[in-house]
């Protein structure tokens, strides 16, 4: 059935997974996220990473300073876990309202993860403490074993790491970030209510063919890498199912155009400028526009135990062309959907 509505209004959404970077790139990208979202879970994979409450508080101040004065946006900070993470600093940072969550990057899994965790056994005391205080663990779920095919690294991570982890720490709140496979959907569906997942717009729109359409397409490359069509369809079903265990996390991960268009291009898709419109297209195609608000604005805060936003945002049905690139504060960035058009547009209230 075709949806004939010309406008939809939903509670203002939040982004539960974003890379805002630092320095000049932060200046270039922060406002795109703040324009679309009320709050965002800000990833800590800076160089050097955000590993202490003091560095997170300083980073939060830099984010706020990068936005026009009076912008209504709350960055929610995360702690980058390392092998020698300090349970006391993390727990007290959470209690003090500086750390909303902590992030597990398997060492060398993705951008700026060289200081990540080499073995979950090393951080067990931290995870036990997080479980005790109800602090969520956010997980980049890929094994880093070079012998495992890159398209299998998420599924193998579930078997080797995540499955055992939820058996050992059954009450730990875990967000399985940027899921890309039907195995991840099955895992989340069969786990308890303390396990949730974020889903990006790009993994809902593209499968792995997008990286090779007529040549190599660096702007479609991110980690975890897009998978086969059957996985994309499983993600679309999960996101639009109405299940409270799935929520919006863009994983907007900007890199300068020259770092993407390179012999060794960086992983990451910059989707912040059109994120909500991109999700709306998927929900419309799936006949599920009525479920967009749950996914974008309700399931996330409920999982994190935070209040829902009380302001609203409207999307209007109109042609919304996406430029080939965006110049911002001295950076050139290629947005997701570059050169094509979306059919919804946010109207600012
Ligand atoms: C992210 C980045 O560039 O920081 N890249 C990506 O492809 N998603 C890192 C991450 O989220 O894994
Ligand atoms: Zn990641
Ligand atoms: Zn990410």
Tab-separated table of C-alpha atoms and ligand atoms in Angstrom:
chain	number	residue	atom	x	y	z
A	1	UNK	CA	0.000	0.000	0.000
A	2	UNK	CA	1.410	3.370	-0.974
A	3	UNK	CA	1.699	5.926	1.768
A	4	UNK	CA	0.093	9.137	0.614
A	5	UNK	CA	0.980	11.354	3.552
A	6	UNK	CA	2.774	14.549	2.618
A	7	UNK	CA	4.200	15.188	6.075
A	8	UNK	CA	5.019	13.262	9.226
A	9	UNK	CA	5.739	14.605	12.682
A	10	UNK	CA	7.646	12.594	15.258
A	11	UNK	CA	9.294	13.169	18.585
A	12	UNK	CA	12.758	14.621	17.981
A	13	UNK	CA	15.181	11.728	17.430
A	14	UNK	CA	18.597	10.929	18.907
A	15	UNK	CA	21.637	9.342	17.283
A	16	UNK	CA	22.915	6.470	19.427
A	17	UNK	CA	26.229	6.100	17.533
A	18	UNK	CA	28.156	8.919	15.887
A	19	UNK	CA	31.753	9.968	15.227
A	20	UNK	CA	32.084	13.715	15.712
A	21	UNK	CA	35.914	13.670	15.521
A	22	UNK	CA	37.979	16.558	16.858
A	23	UNK	CA	39.692	19.755	15.739
A	24	UNK	CA	38.860	21.004	12.237
A	25	UNK	CA	36.714	17.970	11.395
A	26	UNK	CA	34.627	18.453	14.537
A	27	UNK	CA	34.058	22.061	13.447
A	28	UNK	CA	32.995	20.783	10.025
A	29	UNK	CA	30.565	18.036	11.057
A	30	UNK	CA	29.080	18.705	14.517
A	31	UNK	CA	26.354	21.006	13.263
A	32	UNK	CA	24.940	18.395	10.867
A	33	UNK	CA	24.288	15.990	13.727
A	34	UNK	CA	22.979	18.752	16.012
A	35	UNK	CA	20.546	19.867	13.289
A	36	UNK	CA	18.991	16.403	13.061
A	37	UNK	CA	19.258	15.043	16.583
A	38	UNK	CA	18.656	16.194	20.163
A	39	UNK	CA	21.316	13.928	21.667
A	40	UNK	CA	24.012	11.661	20.354
A	41	UNK	CA	26.225	8.949	21.752
A	42	UNK	CA	29.654	10.227	20.749
A	43	UNK	CA	32.234	7.597	19.925
A	44	UNK	CA	35.568	7.902	21.751
A	45	UNK	CA	37.932	6.721	18.985
A	46	UNK	CA	39.920	9.922	18.774
A	47	UNK	CA	43.670	9.888	18.481
A	48	UNK	CA	44.561	9.506	21.348
A	49	UNK	CA	41.316	7.849	22.453
A	50	UNK	CA	39.004	9.145	25.173
A	51	UNK	CA	39.868	6.823	28.056
A	52	UNK	CA	39.303	8.952	31.167
A	53	UNK	CA	36.402	10.917	32.584
A	54	UNK	CA	38.558	14.049	32.518
A	55	UNK	CA	39.310	13.678	28.786
A	56	UNK	CA	35.620	12.957	28.069
A	57	UNK	CA	34.535	16.106	29.922
A	58	UNK	CA	37.073	18.170	27.957
A	59	UNK	CA	35.917	16.598	24.673
A	60	UNK	CA	32.279	17.326	25.536
A	61	UNK	CA	33.223	20.983	26.037
A	62	UNK	CA	34.965	21.066	22.636
A	63	UNK	CA	31.857	19.623	20.968
A	64	UNK	CA	29.608	22.241	22.533
A	65	UNK	CA	32.086	24.982	21.608
A	66	UNK	CA	32.036	23.794	17.968
A	67	UNK	CA	28.272	24.449	17.718
A	68	UNK	CA	26.599	27.807	17.170
A	69	UNK	CA	25.671	29.347	20.491
A	70	UNK	CA	22.300	28.286	21.787
A	71	UNK	CA	22.189	25.024	19.804
A	72	UNK	CA	19.921	22.566	21.587
A	73	UNK	CA	22.091	19.460	21.465
A	74	UNK	CA	23.443	17.169	24.179
A	75	UNK	CA	26.530	15.071	23.491
A	76	UNK	CA	26.500	11.829	25.499
A	77	UNK	CA	30.050	10.727	26.112
A	78	UNK	CA	31.610	7.274	26.012
A	79	UNK	CA	34.772	5.732	27.386
A	80	UNK	CA	37.139	3.873	25.075
A	81	UNK	CA	38.058	0.612	26.810
A	82	UNK	CA	41.669	-0.540	26.765
A	83	UNK	CA	43.346	-3.576	28.315
A	84	UNK	CA	44.175	-1.485	31.360
A	85	UNK	CA	40.865	0.334	31.709
A	86	UNK	CA	40.276	1.686	35.202
A	87	UNK	CA	36.994	0.360	36.659
A	88	UNK	CA	36.954	3.031	39.354
A	89	UNK	CA	37.359	6.002	36.970
A	90	UNK	CA	34.775	4.559	34.583
A	91	UNK	CA	32.208	3.837	37.306
A	92	UNK	CA	32.667	7.210	38.996
A	93	UNK	CA	32.558	8.943	35.573
A	94	UNK	CA	29.224	7.229	34.945
A	95	UNK	CA	27.829	8.190	38.338
A	96	UNK	CA	28.965	11.785	37.775
A	97	UNK	CA	27.067	11.887	34.462
A	98	UNK	CA	30.178	12.210	32.273
A	99	UNK	CA	30.222	8.708	30.777
A	100	UNK	CA	26.909	7.453	29.479
A	101	UNK	CA	28.473	4.180	28.316
A	102	UNK	CA	31.775	2.471	27.520
A	103	UNK	CA	32.880	1.209	24.132
A	104	UNK	CA	34.617	-2.048	23.350
A	105	UNK	CA	36.764	-1.945	20.231
A	106	UNK	CA	38.593	-5.204	19.609
A	107	UNK	CA	42.200	-4.065	19.037
A	108	UNK	CA	42.717	-3.078	15.373
A	109	UNK	CA	39.134	-3.825	14.300
A	110	UNK	CA	38.473	-0.382	12.803
A	111	UNK	CA	39.525	3.308	12.592
A	112	UNK	CA	41.675	4.377	15.590
A	113	UNK	CA	41.284	1.090	17.441
A	114	UNK	CA	44.959	0.246	17.894
A	115	UNK	CA	44.576	0.801	21.652
A	116	UNK	CA	41.497	-1.416	21.823
A	117	UNK	CA	41.016	-4.522	23.901
A	118	UNK	CA	43.193	-7.510	22.940
A	119	UNK	CA	41.177	-10.010	25.008
A	120	UNK	CA	37.871	-9.457	26.811
A	121	UNK	CA	39.326	-11.423	29.744
A	122	UNK	CA	41.541	-8.389	30.466
A	123	UNK	CA	38.557	-6.119	31.126
A	124	UNK	CA	36.358	-8.546	33.094
A	125	UNK	CA	36.613	-6.513	36.333
A	126	UNK	CA	35.458	-3.398	34.442
A	127	UNK	CA	32.569	-5.242	32.804
A	128	UNK	CA	31.491	-6.733	36.134
A	129	UNK	CA	31.439	-3.267	37.623
A	130	UNK	CA	29.454	-1.910	34.672
A	131	UNK	CA	26.952	-4.730	35.062
A	132	UNK	CA	26.586	-3.911	38.754
A	133	UNK	CA	25.875	-0.216	38.147
A	134	UNK	CA	23.776	-0.659	34.982
A	135	UNK	CA	26.246	1.106	32.670
A	136	UNK	CA	25.820	0.020	29.044
A	137	UNK	CA	28.625	-1.635	27.082
A	138	UNK	CA	28.726	-0.674	23.408
A	139	UNK	CA	30.405	-3.190	21.133
A	140	UNK	CA	32.084	-3.026	17.748
A	141	UNK	CA	31.336	-6.666	16.991
A	142	UNK	CA	33.981	-8.006	14.646
A	143	UNK	CA	36.839	-10.421	15.226
A	144	UNK	CA	40.180	-9.157	13.992
A	145	UNK	CA	41.637	-12.534	13.044
A	146	UNK	CA	43.078	-12.044	9.546
A	147	UNK	CA	42.293	-15.680	8.759
A	148	UNK	CA	38.574	-14.997	9.054
A	149	UNK	CA	36.962	-13.731	5.871
A	150	UNK	CA	36.042	-10.061	6.311
A	151	UNK	CA	32.389	-10.797	5.497
A	152	UNK	CA	32.248	-13.396	8.306
A	153	UNK	CA	33.885	-11.370	11.066
A	154	UNK	CA	30.645	-10.238	12.706
A	155	UNK	CA	29.077	-13.715	12.768
A	156	UNK	CA	32.295	-15.224	14.151
A	157	UNK	CA	32.415	-12.481	16.816
A	158	UNK	CA	28.965	-13.551	18.006
A	159	UNK	CA	30.096	-17.167	18.366
A	160	UNK	CA	33.495	-16.496	19.879
A	161	UNK	CA	33.009	-13.372	22.001
A	162	UNK	CA	29.473	-12.061	22.402
A	163	UNK	CA	27.727	-15.379	23.100
A	164	UNK	CA	30.170	-16.331	25.893
A	165	UNK	CA	30.093	-12.744	27.238
A	166	UNK	CA	26.325	-12.706	27.763
A	167	UNK	CA	26.525	-16.109	29.451
A	168	UNK	CA	29.219	-14.814	31.838
A	169	UNK	CA	27.538	-11.450	32.464
A	170	UNK	CA	23.824	-12.098	31.937
A	171	UNK	CA	22.678	-8.736	33.312
A	172	UNK	CA	25.167	-6.493	31.499
A	173	UNK	CA	23.395	-4.009	29.219
A	174	UNK	CA	24.944	-4.374	25.766
A	175	UNK	CA	24.390	-2.453	22.547
A	176	UNK	CA	25.614	-4.457	19.574
A	177	UNK	CA	26.619	-1.508	17.385
A	178	UNK	CA	26.012	-1.102	13.651
A	179	UNK	CA	24.828	-4.654	13.037
A	180	UNK	CA	25.168	-5.925	9.473
A	181	UNK	CA	24.058	-9.563	9.384
A	182	UNK	CA	21.053	-11.831	9.810
A	183	UNK	CA	23.096	-13.683	12.449
A	184	UNK	CA	23.245	-10.474	14.505
A	185	UNK	CA	19.478	-10.029	14.182
A	186	UNK	CA	18.925	-13.628	15.291
A	187	UNK	CA	21.296	-13.095	18.207
A	188	UNK	CA	19.505	-9.953	19.398
A	189	UNK	CA	16.054	-11.457	18.899
A	190	UNK	CA	16.918	-14.499	20.980
A	191	UNK	CA	18.771	-12.641	23.758
A	192	UNK	CA	17.251	-10.995	26.835
A	193	UNK	CA	15.892	-7.426	27.082
A	194	UNK	CA	19.307	-6.105	28.163
A	195	UNK	CA	20.680	-6.719	24.642
A	196	UNK	CA	19.921	-4.185	21.887
A	197	UNK	CA	21.409	-3.121	18.560
A	198	UNK	CA	21.880	-0.002	16.492
A	199	UNK	CA	21.338	-0.066	12.733
A	200	UNK	CA	22.842	2.481	10.328
A	201	UNK	CA	21.056	4.033	7.342
A	202	UNK	CA	23.685	2.748	4.940
A	203	UNK	CA	23.356	-0.884	6.002
A	204	UNK	CA	19.617	-0.548	5.356
A	205	UNK	CA	20.183	0.912	1.876
A	206	UNK	CA	23.191	-0.840	0.381
A	207	UNK	CA	24.573	-4.335	0.092
A	208	UNK	CA	28.159	-5.225	-0.757
A	209	UNK	CA	27.617	-4.735	-4.478
A	210	UNK	CA	27.566	-0.985	-3.825
A	211	UNK	CA	31.321	-1.058	-3.261
A	212	UNK	CA	31.933	-2.419	-6.760
A	213	UNK	CA	29.343	-0.801	-9.035
A	214	UNK	CA	31.214	-0.073	-12.262
A	215	UNK	CA	34.508	0.262	-10.365
A	216	UNK	CA	35.701	0.553	-6.788
A	217	UNK	CA	33.503	2.881	-4.713
A	218	UNK	CA	35.362	4.081	-1.638
A	219	UNK	CA	32.414	6.099	-0.320
A	220	UNK	CA	30.427	2.876	0.143
A	221	UNK	CA	33.183	1.370	2.280
A	222	UNK	CA	32.703	1.249	6.022
A	223	UNK	CA	33.247	-1.197	8.845
A	224	UNK	CA	31.632	-3.542	9.430
A	225	UNK	CA	31.565	-3.827	5.660
A	226	UNK	CA	28.153	-4.109	3.950
A	227	UNK	CA	27.129	-7.732	3.419
A	228	UNK	CA	24.965	-9.737	0.980
A	229	UNK	CA	21.421	-8.701	0.086
A	230	UNK	CA	19.866	-11.314	2.378
A	231	UNK	CA	21.521	-9.599	5.338
A	232	UNK	CA	20.318	-6.161	4.272
A	233	UNK	CA	16.784	-7.537	4.088
A	234	UNK	CA	17.090	-9.019	7.598
A	235	UNK	CA	18.231	-5.616	8.912
A	236	UNK	CA	15.333	-3.817	7.220
A	237	UNK	CA	12.905	-6.266	8.773
A	238	UNK	CA	14.456	-5.829	12.235
A	239	UNK	CA	14.579	-2.019	12.082
A	240	UNK	CA	10.983	-1.712	10.923
A	241	UNK	CA	9.601	-4.534	13.107
A	242	UNK	CA	8.644	-2.270	15.988
A	243	UNK	CA	10.894	-4.261	18.343
A	244	UNK	CA	12.220	-2.051	21.141
A	245	UNK	CA	15.590	-3.781	20.832
A	246	UNK	CA	16.537	-1.940	17.636
A	247	UNK	CA	17.236	1.741	17.426
A	248	UNK	CA	18.834	4.467	15.377
A	249	UNK	CA	22.619	4.801	15.307
A	250	UNK	CA	23.967	6.430	12.181
A	251	UNK	CA	27.650	5.541	12.620
A	252	UNK	CA	28.267	8.721	10.637
A	253	UNK	CA	32.054	8.473	10.248
A	254	UNK	CA	33.494	11.360	8.223
A	255	UNK	CA	36.886	11.226	6.586
A	256	UNK	CA	38.310	13.898	4.273
A	257	UNK	CA	37.653	13.148	0.613
A	258	UNK	CA	41.346	12.506	-0.062
A	259	UNK	CA	41.498	9.967	2.777
A	260	UNK	CA	38.557	8.072	1.248
A	261	UNK	CA	39.694	8.317	-2.390
A	262	UNK	CA	43.062	6.730	-1.805
A	263	UNK	CA	45.038	3.552	-2.488
A	264	UNK	CA	44.233	2.646	1.133
A	265	UNK	CA	40.961	4.425	1.770
A	266	UNK	CA	39.577	4.923	5.273
A	267	UNK	CA	36.466	3.075	6.439
A	268	UNK	CA	33.455	5.209	7.204
A	269	UNK	CA	30.362	6.726	5.618
A	270	UNK	CA	29.368	10.326	6.345
A	271	UNK	CA	25.591	10.208	6.598
A	272	UNK	CA	24.867	12.895	9.211
A	273	UNK	CA	23.482	15.620	6.884
A	274	UNK	CA	20.559	13.485	5.573
A	275	UNK	CA	20.328	10.752	8.201
A	276	UNK	CA	16.689	11.013	9.224
A	277	UNK	CA	15.558	11.439	5.625
A	278	UNK	CA	17.567	8.348	4.709
A	279	UNK	CA	15.894	6.278	7.421
A	280	UNK	CA	12.482	7.678	6.450
A	281	UNK	CA	12.982	6.394	2.895
A	282	UNK	CA	13.577	2.876	4.224
A	283	UNK	CA	10.579	2.956	6.568
A	284	UNK	CA	8.381	4.227	3.765
A	285	UNK	CA	9.580	1.527	1.354
A	286	UNK	CA	8.807	-1.077	4.016
A	287	UNK	CA	5.322	0.384	4.611
A	288	UNK	CA	6.374	1.177	8.183
A	289	UNK	CA	6.439	4.978	8.491
A	290	UNK	CA	4.317	4.600	11.631
A	291	UNK	CA	7.236	2.776	13.252
A	292	UNK	CA	9.892	5.372	12.440
A	293	UNK	CA	9.292	7.253	15.671
A	294	UNK	CA	9.822	4.178	17.840
A	295	UNK	CA	13.097	3.344	16.119
A	296	UNK	CA	14.380	6.914	15.919
A	297	UNK	CA	13.096	8.511	19.120
A	298	UNK	CA	11.766	6.007	21.669
A	299	UNK	CA	13.602	2.673	21.801
A	300	UNK	CA	17.028	4.247	22.319
A	301	UNK	CA	16.220	6.436	25.340
A	302	UNK	CA	14.154	3.638	26.867
A	303	UNK	CA	17.079	1.239	26.603
A	304	UNK	CA	19.506	3.781	28.061
A	305	UNK	CA	17.041	4.757	30.788
A	306	UNK	CA	16.910	8.384	29.637
A	307	UNK	CA	13.841	10.604	29.188
A	308	UNK	CA	12.235	10.913	25.761
A	309	UNK	CA	12.728	14.249	24.013
A	310	UNK	CA	9.717	16.480	24.400
A	311	UNK	CA	10.065	18.494	21.202
A	312	UNK	CA	8.912	17.350	17.775
A	313	UNK	CA	10.330	17.354	14.271
A	314	UNK	CA	8.494	17.266	10.959
A	315	UNK	CA	9.472	15.720	7.667
A	316	UNK	CA	7.810	16.861	4.473
A	317	UNK	CA	7.530	14.869	1.310
A	318	UNK	CA	9.513	16.795	-1.267
A	319	UNK	CA	12.434	16.278	-3.596
A	320	UNK	CA	15.587	16.589	-1.517
A	321	UNK	CA	18.674	16.439	-3.747
A	322	UNK	CA	21.919	15.387	-2.072
A	323	UNK	CA	25.000	17.229	-3.371
A	324	UNK	CA	28.085	15.450	-4.721
A	325	UNK	CA	30.114	16.861	-1.868
A	326	UNK	CA	29.835	19.230	1.063
A	327	UNK	CA	32.367	21.946	1.899
A	328	UNK	CA	32.362	22.747	5.567
A	329	UNK	CA	34.904	24.589	7.734
A	330	UNK	CA	37.729	23.785	5.321
A	331	UNK	CA	36.854	20.085	4.855
A	332	UNK	CA	35.456	18.436	1.728
A	333	UNK	CA	33.151	15.547	2.554
A	334	UNK	CA	31.119	13.216	0.378
A	335	UNK	CA	27.757	12.507	2.026
A	336	UNK	CA	25.859	9.226	1.828
A	337	UNK	CA	23.422	9.364	-1.148
A	338	UNK	CA	25.721	11.908	-2.894
A	339	UNK	CA	24.427	12.817	-6.329
A	340	UNK	CA	21.004	11.249	-5.802
A	341	UNK	CA	17.872	12.509	-4.094
A	342	UNK	CA	15.744	11.638	-1.085
A	343	UNK	CA	12.027	12.239	-1.021
A	344	UNK	CA	11.652	13.563	2.528
A	345	UNK	CA	13.078	16.687	4.071
A	346	UNK	CA	13.269	17.832	7.667
A	347	UNK	CA	11.496	21.107	8.275
A	348	UNK	CA	12.970	23.057	11.125
A	349	UNK	CA	10.491	24.169	13.725
B	1	LIG	C1	34.391	4.312	12.016
B	1	LIG	C2	35.368	5.497	12.039
B	1	LIG	O1	35.813	5.919	10.958
B	1	LIG	O2	35.652	5.991	13.133
B	1	LIG	N1	34.396	3.740	10.702
B	1	LIG	C3	33.439	2.970	10.149
B	1	LIG	O3	33.635	2.496	9.029
B	1	LIG	N2	32.316	2.715	10.779
B	1	LIG	C4	34.758	3.333	13.083
B	1	LIG	C5	33.681	2.331	13.442
B	1	LIG	O4	32.565	2.675	13.803
B	1	LIG	O5	33.954	1.125	13.392
B	2	LIG	ZN1	32.525	0.369	14.798
B	3	LIG	ZN1	31.258	3.815	14.547
